PDB file of C-alpha atoms in Angstrom:
ATOM      1  CA  MET A   1      -0.056  -8.602 -27.806  1.00 75.00           C
ATOM      2  CA  THR A   2       0.421  -7.473 -24.207  1.00 89.00           C
ATOM      3  CA  THR A   3      -1.541  -4.386 -23.166  1.00 95.00           C
ATOM      4  CA  PHE A   4      -0.752  -2.284 -20.133  1.00 97.00           C
ATOM      5  CA  VAL A   5      -1.951   0.750 -18.241  1.00 98.00           C
ATOM      6  CA  LYS A   6      -0.066   3.144 -16.001  1.00 98.00           C
ATOM      7  CA  GLY A   7      -1.832   4.402 -12.890  1.00 98.00           C
ATOM      8  CA  HIS A   8      -1.231   5.763  -9.421  1.00 98.00           C
ATOM      9  CA  GLY A   9      -2.809   6.132  -5.996  1.00 98.00           C
ATOM     10  CA  THR A  10      -1.550   9.331  -4.294  1.00 98.00           C
ATOM     11  CA  GLU A  11       1.460   9.162  -6.675  1.00 98.00           C
ATOM     12  CA  ASN A  12       2.397   5.607  -5.671  1.00 98.00           C
ATOM     13  CA  ASP A  13       2.591   4.418  -9.283  1.00 98.00           C
ATOM     14  CA  PHE A  14       2.131   1.091 -11.017  1.00 98.00           C
ATOM     15  CA  VAL A  15       2.289  -0.669 -14.363  1.00 98.00           C
ATOM     16  CA  LEU A  16      -0.667  -3.029 -14.767  1.00 98.00           C
ATOM     17  CA  LEU A  17      -0.363  -5.853 -17.294  1.00 98.00           C
ATOM     18  CA  ASP A  18      -3.551  -7.345 -18.744  1.00 97.00           C
ATOM     19  CA  ASP A  19      -3.329 -11.130 -18.443  1.00 97.00           C
ATOM     20  CA  PRO A  20      -6.881 -12.392 -17.821  1.00 97.00           C
ATOM     21  CA  ASP A  21      -6.097 -15.956 -18.926  1.00 97.00           C
ATOM     22  CA  GLY A  22      -2.763 -16.297 -17.102  1.00 96.00           C
ATOM     23  CA  ARG A  23      -0.435 -16.531 -20.112  1.00 94.00           C
ATOM     24  CA  ILE A  24       2.346 -14.133 -19.091  1.00 93.00           C
ATOM     25  CA  ASP A  25       5.544 -15.512 -17.579  1.00 88.00           C
ATOM     26  CA  LEU A  26       6.164 -12.664 -15.134  1.00 91.00           C
ATOM     27  CA  THR A  27       9.857 -13.006 -14.256  1.00 94.00           C
ATOM     28  CA  PRO A  28      11.831 -10.767 -11.863  1.00 96.00           C
ATOM     29  CA  GLU A  29      13.851  -9.585 -14.855  1.00 95.00           C
ATOM     30  CA  LEU A  30      10.708  -8.466 -16.684  1.00 94.00           C
ATOM     31  CA  ILE A  31       9.435  -6.735 -13.540  1.00 96.00           C
ATOM     32  CA  ARG A  32      12.659  -4.770 -13.124  1.00 96.00           C
ATOM     33  CA  HIS A  33      12.645  -3.821 -16.810  1.00 95.00           C
ATOM     34  CA  LEU A  34       9.077  -2.521 -16.740  1.00 96.00           C
ATOM     35  CA  ALA A  35       9.597  -0.618 -13.478  1.00 97.00           C
ATOM     36  CA  ASP A  36      12.861   1.012 -14.577  1.00 96.00           C
ATOM     37  CA  ARG A  37      12.307   4.777 -14.824  1.00 96.00           C
ATOM     38  CA  ARG A  38      14.852   5.216 -17.621  1.00 95.00           C
ATOM     39  CA  ALA A  39      14.781   2.009 -19.672  1.00 93.00           C
ATOM     40  CA  GLY A  40      11.202   0.931 -18.964  1.00 94.00           C
ATOM     41  CA  LEU A  41       7.812   2.419 -18.169  1.00 96.00           C
ATOM     42  CA  GLY A  42       8.735   3.443 -14.626  1.00 97.00           C
ATOM     43  CA  ALA A  43       6.830   2.370 -11.523  1.00 98.00           C
ATOM     44  CA  ASP A  44       7.007   1.569  -7.829  1.00 97.00           C
ATOM     45  CA  GLY A  45       5.412  -1.797  -8.597  1.00 97.00           C
ATOM     46  CA  VAL A  46       3.984  -4.042 -11.302  1.00 98.00           C
ATOM     47  CA  ILE A  47       0.541  -5.660 -11.130  1.00 98.00           C
ATOM     48  CA  ARG A  48      -0.528  -8.592 -13.287  1.00 98.00           C
ATOM     49  CA  VAL A  49      -4.295  -8.455 -13.838  1.00 98.00           C
ATOM     50  CA  VAL A  50      -5.330 -12.099 -13.960  1.00 98.00           C
ATOM     51  CA  ARG A  51      -8.430 -14.131 -13.191  1.00 98.00           C
ATOM     52  CA  SER A  52      -8.124 -16.074  -9.950  1.00 98.00           C
ATOM     53  CA  ALA A  53      -9.001 -19.348 -11.669  1.00 98.00           C
ATOM     54  CA  ALA A  54      -6.124 -18.915 -14.129  1.00 97.00           C
ATOM     55  CA  ALA A  55      -3.678 -18.092 -11.319  1.00 97.00           C
ATOM     56  CA  GLY A  56      -4.793 -20.842  -8.933  1.00 97.00           C
ATOM     57  CA  GLN A  57      -6.078 -18.327  -6.383  1.00 97.00           C
ATOM     58  CA  ASP A  58      -9.101 -18.124  -4.091  1.00 96.00           C
ATOM     59  CA  ALA A  59     -12.268 -18.692  -6.141  1.00 95.00           C
ATOM     60  CA  ARG A  60     -14.319 -16.338  -3.947  1.00 97.00           C
ATOM     61  CA  ALA A  61     -12.829 -13.457  -5.969  1.00 98.00           C
ATOM     62  CA  GLU A  62     -12.929 -13.467  -9.765  1.00 98.00           C
ATOM     63  CA  TRP A  63      -9.751 -11.376 -10.108  1.00 98.00           C
ATOM     64  CA  PHE A  64      -6.286 -11.768  -8.560  1.00 98.00           C
ATOM     65  CA  MET A  65      -3.985  -8.785  -8.020  1.00 98.00           C
ATOM     66  CA  ASP A  66      -0.559 -10.324  -8.686  1.00 98.00           C
ATOM     67  CA  TYR A  67       1.601  -7.598  -7.134  1.00 98.00           C
ATOM     68  CA  TRP A  68       5.395  -7.260  -7.471  1.00 97.00           C
ATOM     69  CA  ASN A  69       7.841  -4.687  -6.102  1.00 96.00           C
ATOM     70  CA  SER A  70      10.029  -2.782  -8.543  1.00 97.00           C
ATOM     71  CA  ASP A  71      13.077  -4.892  -7.606  1.00 97.00           C
ATOM     72  CA  GLY A  72      11.359  -8.042  -8.848  1.00 97.00           C
ATOM     73  CA  SER A  73      10.290  -9.409  -5.469  1.00 96.00           C
ATOM     74  CA  ALA A  74       6.711 -10.506  -4.805  1.00 95.00           C
ATOM     75  CA  ALA A  75       4.679  -8.769  -2.091  1.00 94.00           C
ATOM     76  CA  GLU A  76       1.560  -9.807  -0.206  1.00 94.00           C
ATOM     77  CA  MET A  77      -0.499  -6.925  -1.577  1.00 94.00           C
ATOM     78  CA  CYS A  78      -0.559  -3.156  -2.024  1.00 96.00           C
ATOM     79  CA  GLY A  79      -3.180  -0.821  -0.579  1.00 96.00           C
ATOM     80  CA  ASN A  80      -2.753   1.924  -3.154  1.00 98.00           C
ATOM     81  CA  GLY A  81      -2.353  -0.614  -5.951  1.00 98.00           C
ATOM     82  CA  SER A  82      -5.603  -2.346  -5.004  1.00 98.00           C
ATOM     83  CA  ARG A  83      -7.578   0.828  -5.702  1.00 98.00           C
ATOM     84  CA  VAL A  84      -5.882   1.314  -9.069  1.00 98.00           C
ATOM     85  CA  PHE A  85      -6.452  -2.390  -9.818  1.00 98.00           C
ATOM     86  CA  VAL A  86     -10.219  -2.072  -9.238  1.00 98.00           C
ATOM     87  CA  ALA A  87     -10.428   1.223 -11.152  1.00 97.00           C
ATOM     88  CA  HIS A  88      -8.724  -0.520 -14.079  1.00 98.00           C
ATOM     89  CA  LEU A  89     -11.082  -3.517 -13.961  1.00 98.00           C
ATOM     90  CA  LEU A  90     -14.020  -1.121 -13.985  1.00 97.00           C
ATOM     91  CA  ARG A  91     -12.609   0.895 -16.873  1.00 96.00           C
ATOM     92  CA  ARG A  92     -11.974  -2.260 -18.913  1.00 97.00           C
ATOM     93  CA  GLY A  93     -15.553  -3.383 -18.328  1.00 97.00           C
ATOM     94  CA  TRP A  94     -14.396  -6.554 -16.590  1.00 98.00           C
ATOM     95  CA  ILE A  95     -16.465  -5.763 -13.494  1.00 98.00           C
ATOM     96  CA  GLU A  96     -19.532  -3.693 -12.690  1.00 95.00           C
ATOM     97  CA  LEU A  97     -19.334  -1.548  -9.589  1.00 95.00           C
ATOM     98  CA  ASP A  98     -21.990   0.988  -8.725  1.00 95.00           C
ATOM     99  CA  ASP A  99     -21.441   3.725  -6.184  1.00 94.00           C
ATOM    100  CA  ASP A 100     -21.306   2.385  -2.614  1.00 93.00           C
ATOM    101  CA  THR A 101     -21.086  -1.240  -3.724  1.00 96.00           C
ATOM    102  CA  GLU A 102     -18.096  -3.551  -3.366  1.00 97.00           C
ATOM    103  CA  VAL A 103     -16.121  -6.221  -5.198  1.00 98.00           C
ATOM    104  CA  LEU A 104     -13.862  -8.916  -3.787  1.00 98.00           C
ATOM    105  CA  ILE A 105     -10.272  -9.131  -5.021  1.00 98.00           C
ATOM    106  CA  ALA A 106      -7.744 -11.883  -4.328  1.00 98.00           C
ATOM    107  CA  THR A 107      -4.247 -11.005  -3.095  1.00 98.00           C
ATOM    108  CA  ARG A 108      -1.396 -12.949  -1.537  1.00 96.00           C
ATOM    109  CA  GLY A 109      -2.572 -11.408   1.730  1.00 94.00           C
ATOM    110  CA  GLY A 110      -6.074 -12.878   1.334  1.00 96.00           C
ATOM    111  CA  VAL A 111      -9.388 -11.942  -0.256  1.00 97.00           C
ATOM    112  CA  MET A 112     -10.362  -8.325   0.415  1.00 97.00           C
ATOM    113  CA  PRO A 113     -13.433  -6.199  -0.376  1.00 98.00           C
ATOM    114  CA  VAL A 114     -13.022  -2.914  -2.235  1.00 98.00           C
ATOM    115  CA  ARG A 115     -15.906  -0.421  -2.127  1.00 97.00           C
ATOM    116  CA  ARG A 116     -16.457   2.422  -4.579  1.00 96.00           C
ATOM    117  CA  ARG A 117     -17.523   5.801  -3.202  1.00 91.00           C
ATOM    118  CA  GLY A 118     -17.730   8.178  -6.142  1.00 88.00           C
ATOM    119  CA  ASP A 119     -14.186   8.886  -7.286  1.00 88.00           C
ATOM    120  CA  LEU A 120     -12.716   7.241  -4.174  1.00 95.00           C
ATOM    121  CA  TYR A 121     -12.179   3.591  -3.347  1.00 98.00           C
ATOM    122  CA  SER A 122     -12.021   1.944   0.081  1.00 98.00           C
ATOM    123  CA  ILE A 123     -10.404  -1.403   0.835  1.00 98.00           C
ATOM    124  CA  ASP A 124     -10.810  -3.361   4.053  1.00 97.00           C
ATOM    125  CA  LEU A 125      -7.426  -4.903   4.800  1.00 96.00           C
ATOM    126  CA  GLY A 126      -8.884  -7.233   7.406  1.00 95.00           C
ATOM    127  CA  GLY A 127      -7.165  -8.384  10.571  1.00 95.00           C
ATOM    128  CA  TRP A 128      -4.142  -6.634  12.049  1.00 97.00           C
ATOM    129  CA  GLN A 129      -2.059  -6.687  15.210  1.00 97.00           C
ATOM    130  CA  VAL A 130       0.745  -4.930  17.028  1.00 98.00           C
ATOM    131  CA  GLU A 131       3.300  -7.712  16.944  1.00 96.00           C
ATOM    132  CA  GLY A 132       4.714  -7.070  20.391  1.00 96.00           C
ATOM    133  CA  GLY A 133       1.286  -6.585  21.958  1.00 97.00           C
ATOM    134  CA  PRO A 134       0.582  -4.249  24.884  1.00 97.00           C
ATOM    135  CA  ALA A 135       4.161  -4.548  26.189  1.00 98.00           C
ATOM    136  CA  ALA A 136       5.579  -3.116  22.940  1.00 98.00           C
ATOM    137  CA  ILE A 137       3.052  -0.282  22.995  1.00 98.00           C
ATOM    138  CA  ALA A 138       3.904   0.601  26.604  1.00 97.00           C
ATOM    139  CA  SER A 139       7.642   0.688  25.891  1.00 97.00           C
ATOM    140  CA  GLY A 140       7.247   2.694  22.669  1.00 96.00           C
ATOM    141  CA  GLY A 141       8.287  -0.117  20.345  1.00 98.00           C
ATOM    142  CA  ASP A 142       9.714  -3.586  19.881  1.00 98.00           C
ATOM    143  CA  VAL A 143      12.576  -2.825  17.453  1.00 98.00           C
ATOM    144  CA  LYS A 144      15.231  -0.165  16.905  1.00 98.00           C
ATOM    145  CA  VAL A 145      15.414   1.759  13.637  1.00 98.00           C
ATOM    146  CA  THR A 146      18.506   3.675  12.518  1.00 98.00           C
ATOM    147  CA  PHE A 147      18.559   6.336   9.800  1.00 98.00           C
ATOM    148  CA  PRO A 148      21.775   7.903   8.425  1.00 96.00           C
ATOM    149  CA  GLY A 149      23.198  10.482  10.820  1.00 94.00           C
ATOM    150  CA  MET A 150      20.696   9.731  13.599  1.00 96.00           C
ATOM    151  CA  PRO A 151      20.785   7.616  16.775  1.00 97.00           C
ATOM    152  CA  PRO A 152      18.558   4.499  16.890  1.00 98.00           C
ATOM    153  CA  LEU A 153      14.865   5.214  17.429  1.00 98.00           C
ATOM    154  CA  PRO A 154      12.121   2.899  18.728  1.00 98.00           C
ATOM    155  CA  GLY A 155       9.836   1.366  16.128  1.00 98.00           C
ATOM    156  CA  LEU A 156       6.517  -0.429  16.531  1.00 98.00           C
ATOM    157  CA  SER A 157       5.963  -3.518  14.356  1.00 98.00           C
ATOM    158  CA  ILE A 158       2.499  -3.847  12.816  1.00 98.00           C
ATOM    159  CA  ALA A 159       1.321  -7.017  11.049  1.00 95.00           C
ATOM    160  CA  LEU A 160      -1.101  -5.917   8.327  1.00 94.00           C
ATOM    161  CA  SER A 161      -0.992  -7.799   5.007  1.00 87.00           C
ATOM    162  CA  ASN A 162       2.578  -6.561   4.550  1.00 91.00           C
ATOM    163  CA  PRO A 163       5.087  -6.173   7.413  1.00 95.00           C
ATOM    164  CA  HIS A 164       5.523  -2.649   8.790  1.00 98.00           C
ATOM    165  CA  VAL A 165       7.551  -0.763  11.381  1.00 98.00           C
ATOM    166  CA  VAL A 166       6.360   2.694  12.433  1.00 98.00           C
ATOM    167  CA  VAL A 167       8.678   5.369  13.870  1.00 98.00           C
ATOM    168  CA  VAL A 168       7.547   8.718  15.307  1.00 98.00           C
ATOM    169  CA  LEU A 169       9.522  11.969  14.973  1.00 98.00           C
ATOM    170  CA  PRO A 170       9.021  15.202  16.939  1.00 96.00           C
ATOM    171  CA  ASP A 171       8.358  17.659  14.106  1.00 97.00           C
ATOM    172  CA  VAL A 172       7.830  18.093  10.381  1.00 97.00           C
ATOM    173  CA  ALA A 173      11.233  19.728   9.816  1.00 98.00           C
ATOM    174  CA  THR A 174      13.005  16.619  11.115  1.00 98.00           C
ATOM    175  CA  LEU A 175      10.774  14.431   8.961  1.00 98.00           C
ATOM    176  CA  GLU A 176      11.494  16.432   5.809  1.00 98.00           C
ATOM    177  CA  ALA A 177      15.252  16.397   6.446  1.00 97.00           C
ATOM    178  CA  LEU A 178      15.378  12.631   6.975  1.00 98.00           C
ATOM    179  CA  ASP A 179      17.676  10.733   4.592  1.00 97.00           C
ATOM    180  CA  LEU A 180      15.762   7.841   3.013  1.00 98.00           C
ATOM    181  CA  THR A 181      18.113   7.291   0.060  1.00 97.00           C
ATOM    182  CA  THR A 182      19.365   4.156   1.819  1.00 95.00           C
ATOM    183  CA  PRO A 183      17.211   1.571   3.619  1.00 96.00           C
ATOM    184  CA  PRO A 184      16.725   2.194   7.361  1.00 98.00           C
ATOM    185  CA  VAL A 185      18.406  -0.443   9.518  1.00 98.00           C
ATOM    186  CA  VAL A 186      15.872  -2.363  11.634  1.00 98.00           C
ATOM    187  CA  GLU A 187      17.135  -4.431  14.578  1.00 98.00           C
ATOM    188  CA  PRO A 188      16.311  -7.222  15.120  1.00 97.00           C
ATOM    189  CA  ALA A 189      16.051  -7.570  11.353  1.00 96.00           C
ATOM    190  CA  PRO A 190      12.647  -8.914  10.212  1.00 95.00           C
ATOM    191  CA  PRO A 191      13.133 -12.241   8.379  1.00 93.00           C
ATOM    192  CA  ASN A 192      11.213 -11.082   5.282  1.00 91.00           C
ATOM    193  CA  GLY A 193      12.157  -7.410   5.415  1.00 95.00           C
ATOM    194  CA  THR A 194       9.737  -4.625   6.269  1.00 97.00           C
ATOM    195  CA  ASN A 195       8.315  -1.305   5.179  1.00 97.00           C
ATOM    196  CA  VAL A 196       9.299   1.561   7.471  1.00 98.00           C
ATOM    197  CA  GLU A 197       6.829   4.408   8.040  1.00 98.00           C
ATOM    198  CA  ILE A 198       8.015   7.623   9.688  1.00 98.00           C
ATOM    199  CA  VAL A 199       5.300   9.860  11.122  1.00 98.00           C
ATOM    200  CA  VAL A 200       4.737  13.175  12.866  1.00 98.00           C
ATOM    201  CA  PRO A 201       1.426  13.628  14.747  1.00 96.00           C
ATOM    202  CA  LEU A 202      -0.409  16.791  13.707  1.00 96.00           C
ATOM    203  CA  HIS A 203      -3.832  16.316  15.269  1.00 87.00           C
ATOM    204  CA  ASP A 204      -5.174  18.548  18.009  1.00 81.00           C
ATOM    205  CA  GLN A 205      -7.779  16.865  20.209  1.00 71.00           C
ATOM    206  CA  SER A 206      -9.116  20.266  21.251  1.00 64.00           C
ATOM    207  CA  ILE A 207     -10.074  21.061  17.640  1.00 74.00           C
ATOM    208  CA  ARG A 208     -11.464  17.708  16.493  1.00 80.00           C
ATOM    209  CA  ALA A 209     -11.248  14.736  18.812  1.00 82.00           C
ATOM    210  CA  ASP A 210     -12.706  12.179  16.396  1.00 92.00           C
ATOM    211  CA  LEU A 211     -10.141  12.597  13.578  1.00 95.00           C
ATOM    212  CA  GLY A 212      -6.441  11.949  14.019  1.00 96.00           C
ATOM    213  CA  HIS A 213      -3.950  13.600  11.682  1.00 97.00           C
ATOM    214  CA  LEU A 214      -0.458  12.439  10.670  1.00 98.00           C
ATOM    215  CA  ARG A 215       2.271  13.477   8.259  1.00 98.00           C
ATOM    216  CA  MET A 216       4.193  10.482   6.872  1.00 98.00           C
ATOM    217  CA  ARG A 217       7.109   9.408   4.725  1.00 98.00           C
ATOM    218  CA  VAL A 218       7.865   5.784   3.882  1.00 98.00           C
ATOM    219  CA  HIS A 219      10.694   3.513   2.778  1.00 98.00           C
ATOM    220  CA  GLU A 220       9.127   0.481   1.103  1.00 97.00           C
ATOM    221  CA  ARG A 221      10.651  -2.960   1.117  1.00 95.00           C
ATOM    222  CA  GLY A 222      11.759  -3.705  -2.448  1.00 93.00           C
ATOM    223  CA  SER A 223      11.055  -0.201  -3.816  1.00 95.00           C
ATOM    224  CA  GLY A 224      12.857   2.403  -1.682  1.00 96.00           C
ATOM    225  CA  GLU A 225      11.200   5.686  -0.755  1.00 98.00           C
ATOM    226  CA  THR A 226       7.847   6.111  -2.481  1.00 97.00           C
ATOM    227  CA  ARG A 227       5.413   9.015  -2.609  1.00 98.00           C
ATOM    228  CA  SER A 228       2.828   6.988  -0.719  1.00 98.00           C
ATOM    229  CA  CYS A 229       2.179   3.527   0.730  1.00 97.00           C
ATOM    230  CA  GLY A 230      -1.400   2.390   1.308  1.00 97.00           C
ATOM    231  CA  THR A 231      -0.867  -0.407   3.820  1.00 97.00           C
ATOM    232  CA  GLY A 232       1.851   1.731   5.404  1.00 97.00           C
ATOM    233  CA  THR A 233      -0.619   4.563   5.880  1.00 98.00           C
ATOM    234  CA  VAL A 234      -2.927   2.195   7.749  1.00 98.00           C
ATOM    235  CA  ALA A 235      -0.039   0.823   9.830  1.00 98.00           C
ATOM    236  CA  ALA A 236       0.990   4.369  10.737  1.00 98.00           C
ATOM    237  CA  ALA A 237      -2.527   5.222  11.913  1.00 98.00           C
ATOM    238  CA  LEU A 238      -2.763   1.981  13.900  1.00 98.00           C
ATOM    239  CA  ALA A 239       0.550   2.709  15.624  1.00 98.00           C
ATOM    240  CA  ALA A 240      -0.474   6.284  16.458  1.00 97.00           C
ATOM    241  CA  ARG A 241      -3.803   4.970  17.722  1.00 97.00           C
ATOM    242  CA  ALA A 242      -2.014   2.434  19.928  1.00 97.00           C
ATOM    243  CA  TRP A 243       0.387   5.021  21.348  1.00 96.00           C
ATOM    244  CA  GLY A 244      -2.518   7.417  21.959  1.00 94.00           C
ATOM    245  CA  GLY A 245      -4.337   5.100  24.365  1.00 91.00           C
ATOM    246  CA  ASN A 246      -8.035   5.191  25.184  1.00 85.00           C
ATOM    247  CA  LEU A 247      -8.544   8.756  23.926  1.00 85.00           C
ATOM    248  CA  ALA A 248      -7.083   8.054  20.475  1.00 93.00           C
ATOM    249  CA  PRO A 249      -9.568   8.304  17.567  1.00 95.00           C
ATOM    250  CA  ASP A 250     -10.521   5.485  15.217  1.00 96.00           C
ATOM    251  CA  HIS A 251     -10.542   7.756  12.148  1.00 97.00           C
ATOM    252  CA  TRP A 252      -7.342   9.231  10.698  1.00 97.00           C
ATOM    253  CA  ARG A 253      -6.173  11.550   7.966  1.00 97.00           C
ATOM    254  CA  VAL A 254      -2.649  10.790   6.756  1.00 98.00           C
ATOM    255  CA  ASP A 255      -0.780  13.273   4.548  1.00 98.00           C
ATOM    256  CA  VAL A 256       1.927  11.712   2.359  1.00 98.00           C
ATOM    257  CA  PRO A 257       4.125  13.412  -0.267  1.00 98.00           C
ATOM    258  CA  GLY A 258       1.693  12.278  -2.976  1.00 98.00           C
ATOM    259  CA  GLY A 259      -1.568  13.384  -1.370  1.00 98.00           C
ATOM    260  CA  THR A 260      -3.971  12.456   1.431  1.00 98.00           C
ATOM    261  CA  LEU A 261      -5.432   9.122   2.525  1.00 98.00           C
ATOM    262  CA  TYR A 262      -7.971   8.182   5.192  1.00 98.00           C
ATOM    263  CA  VAL A 263      -7.967   5.269   7.630  1.00 98.00           C
ATOM    264  CA  ASP A 264     -10.771   3.764   9.729  1.00 97.00           C
ATOM    265  CA  ALA A 265      -9.753   1.214  12.352  1.00 94.00           C
ATOM    266  CA  GLN A 266     -11.626  -1.144  14.636  1.00 90.00           C
ATOM    267  CA  GLY A 267     -10.483  -3.201  17.601  1.00 95.00           C
ATOM    268  CA  THR A 268      -8.377  -2.765  20.707  1.00 96.00           C
ATOM    269  CA  ALA A 269      -5.130  -0.822  20.865  1.00 96.00           C
ATOM    270  CA  SER A 270      -3.145  -3.930  19.904  1.00 97.00           C
ATOM    271  CA  GLU A 271      -5.343  -5.911  17.471  1.00 97.00           C
ATOM    272  CA  GLY A 272      -8.486  -5.851  15.393  1.00 97.00           C
ATOM    273  CA  ASP A 273     -10.449  -7.535  12.616  1.00 96.00           C
ATOM    274  CA  SER A 274     -10.848  -4.556  10.297  1.00 96.00           C
ATOM    275  CA  ALA A 275      -8.824  -1.619   9.012  1.00 97.00           C
ATOM    276  CA  GLN A 276     -10.055   0.386   6.032  1.00 97.00           C
ATOM    277  CA  LEU A 277      -8.043   2.545   3.648  1.00 98.00           C
ATOM    278  CA  SER A 278      -9.735   5.163   1.449  1.00 98.00           C
ATOM    279  CA  GLY A 279      -8.298   7.275  -1.322  1.00 98.00           C
ATOM    280  CA  PRO A 280      -8.214   8.066  -5.048  1.00 98.00           C
ATOM    281  CA  ALA A 281      -7.158   5.944  -8.018  1.00 98.00           C
ATOM    282  CA  VAL A 282      -5.942   7.521 -11.265  1.00 98.00           C
ATOM    283  CA  ILE A 283      -5.294   5.899 -14.661  1.00 98.00           C
ATOM    284  CA  VAL A 284      -2.910   8.072 -16.672  1.00 97.00           C
ATOM    285  CA  ALA A 285      -1.923   6.071 -19.770  1.00 97.00           C
ATOM    286  CA  GLU A 286      -2.410   2.845 -21.674  1.00 97.00           C
ATOM    287  CA  GLY A 287      -0.647   1.091 -24.509  1.00 96.00           C
ATOM    288  CA  GLU A 288       0.982  -2.059 -25.880  1.00 94.00           C
ATOM    289  CA  LEU A 289       4.413  -3.402 -25.077  1.00 91.00           C
ATOM    290  CA  ILE A 290       6.687  -3.251 -28.141  1.00 83.00           C
ATOM    291  CA  GLU A 291       8.491  -6.318 -26.832  1.00 69.00           C
ATOM    292  CA  PRO A 292       5.582  -8.391 -25.521  1.00 55.00           C
ATOM    293  CA  ALA A 293       5.922 -10.142 -22.204  1.00 57.00           C
ATOM    294  CA  GLN A 294       7.115 -13.718 -22.603  1.00 51.00           C
ATOM    295  CA  GLN A 295       4.197 -16.066 -23.058  1.00 47.00           C
ATOM    296  CA  GLY A 296       3.958 -19.239 -20.976  1.00 47.00           C
TER     297      GLY A 296
END
């Protein structure tokens, strides 16, 4: 018997498969089937919930978040998925997590702490950097990004668990009209692909200088446009913070189509050791697969 739950973080949705002892053979074909919105359960990604010891992962964390994109490709981790992952572990009774306490989870991007704050969860994604350093910040970017019907725009590459490129647009109307039905073309092309975040700054320093504010859409590597991207939200805030210079805030609100997330960053304009993402996690359904996942 293979049990699953369906959950989302700001409408970035996931199928989570219970596999504490590491028995499921999670193939790309099975991933694509589960994520299919017509023939399967429908999701932006699939997460296998497995103990680190059973998956050969870092023993500092009891549980490993085995994250896969909807096209069957593996990803380093998922910011929104991590919150749903921890909410699921808590609901199953596999961990105990009081308010304002944290648990370590293992990901392909490393071991990361997740803290519970009431109905919200915060994950520290650890170290990050602007790949092109201060020179890329000064020039507005290190790559060119082309969307259908638009000239190439500068993009800033951010290394943060997953690869990201952030592009800024002048207004919300342009953002809403943007065609993301096909993948943006990034040049030079990143060797392992990249998520592309498109943002419009909304914050007004004269109203509240300590909180930045962005509107964002995202095209995720391996999934297409999604309603939200957790690591992408953090990358977007880091890019805006870098472009903003010394007066830019460390705390950001980012509005995505699926809701609102919050980012807290530390470090210089081009690198740091900590970047935290905070937001909700919602479990919406659970059940058993009629055709159980293949057992290894």
